[in-house]
Amino acid sequence: MNHDRQDARRDRAIRKGAEPQTARKQDDPFALGRVTAASVAAGAATGSSSLGGGLGAPIAMRNDISLMLLPVFVDGPGPIDAEFDGHRLRVYVEGDDGRMASPTDRKILNFLAGAIAARIRSGQAGSRHIRIETRPLIEALRADGVVGGAEYERLIASLKRLMGTVIETTMPLGDGVSRERRFRWVDAYEHDNHTTSGGKSILSLQITLSDDAFMWMTRTLGFEVAQPEFAAVTASRSSAWRIYEICFAQLIQAKSATSAIHIDDLRRRVPISAPLKVFKSRTLRTAMETIAATPEMNAHIRLLLERRTPKGFEEVDFAKRVSHDDLFVRIMRGRRAWPAMNVLLSQADAVTALARA
């Protein structure tokens, strides 16, 4: 989108002090798979994500329902090409020598989203420029909490992938007209290094999110996840916790005690290129075993493999040969209540914060 037009629209929104009807559709980087406030829990602002005594205090990780449903992170070279509800999504890396942002890299965005939420709820202005200490970030990303030189190098490598990954969306507007949007997660980062006889370490880090990433983190419905719970969920293979997230988001979206997703739809959303037979016998089976064995996962959802019959659905064993056309994953609520959904900033507030950044 032309930057002059974008800035002019922001200025008009700021002067009016209200949300333009056209801005919501134009500024939304993902207008596909959206879960609206009316479809979940009226967007009530709840939860606690305070920085407390300083930057070293625990920060909740913030998850967004729509992002959980979309296949924008992949283990492997990519690219990703997907279509949902008539909208097209493409994720790739420019050049031949880069790697796409992975599910592990996405943890940084979860952490930054939590930091933004904590800042806004403490009464401060939201900003896409986030300065954080690196140690609590690394501790939040690693299940074992080990912090060393190799972890700092991996952190910088993740930021480079988040900067190099390009997301393109195509949104139909009607009458043969469509809008294409192209953006990245991270615009820039800088860090202070401390060099001693023992080596080099990163003291502090400032990450500048793209406008689209900031809008996404502050305007979509999401919920906070405590760091220990987030670490427990994401300590397993990325495909396992991706399947957990997809199924969890699907159940919330359905507003029901049970829902179902076709096995091929699940595979595309992970995303994974393996044939359905391999996906079922390896990836899905491992993920369902992991979810059943992880308290932080099975507290929210339980999964069954089912096949559709003329009389309804029936559970099937993984070893049984079943037509993939009739194969579904049944999702059921666990014992724990759903987390409260919330939107951090209104459209006008988000535009104002970006204009001042």
Tab-separated table of C-alpha atoms in Angstrom, residues 11 13 25 61 81 130 146 149 152 170 178 212 215 221 229 303:
chain	number	residue	atom	x	y	z
A	11	ASP	CA	-4.166	11.479	10.128
A	13	ALA	CA	-8.606	8.850	11.813
A	25	LYS	CA	-10.678	-3.669	6.441
A	61	MET	CA	2.827	-14.638	26.625
A	81	ASP	CA	0.651	-21.038	-0.017
A	130	ILE	CA	10.070	-2.535	22.624
A	146	VAL	CA	19.688	-22.226	30.177
A	149	GLY	CA	26.437	-17.490	24.361
A	152	TYR	CA	22.165	-15.231	22.371
A	170	THR	CA	-4.870	-11.118	-1.066
A	178	SER	CA	-8.876	-7.468	-4.734
A	212	ASP	CA	1.114	-4.628	10.702
A	215	MET	CA	-1.799	-3.658	14.762
A	221	LEU	CA	-8.764	-11.006	20.136
A	229	GLU	CA	2.347	-22.922	30.995
A	303	LEU	CA	-8.792	-35.222	20.982
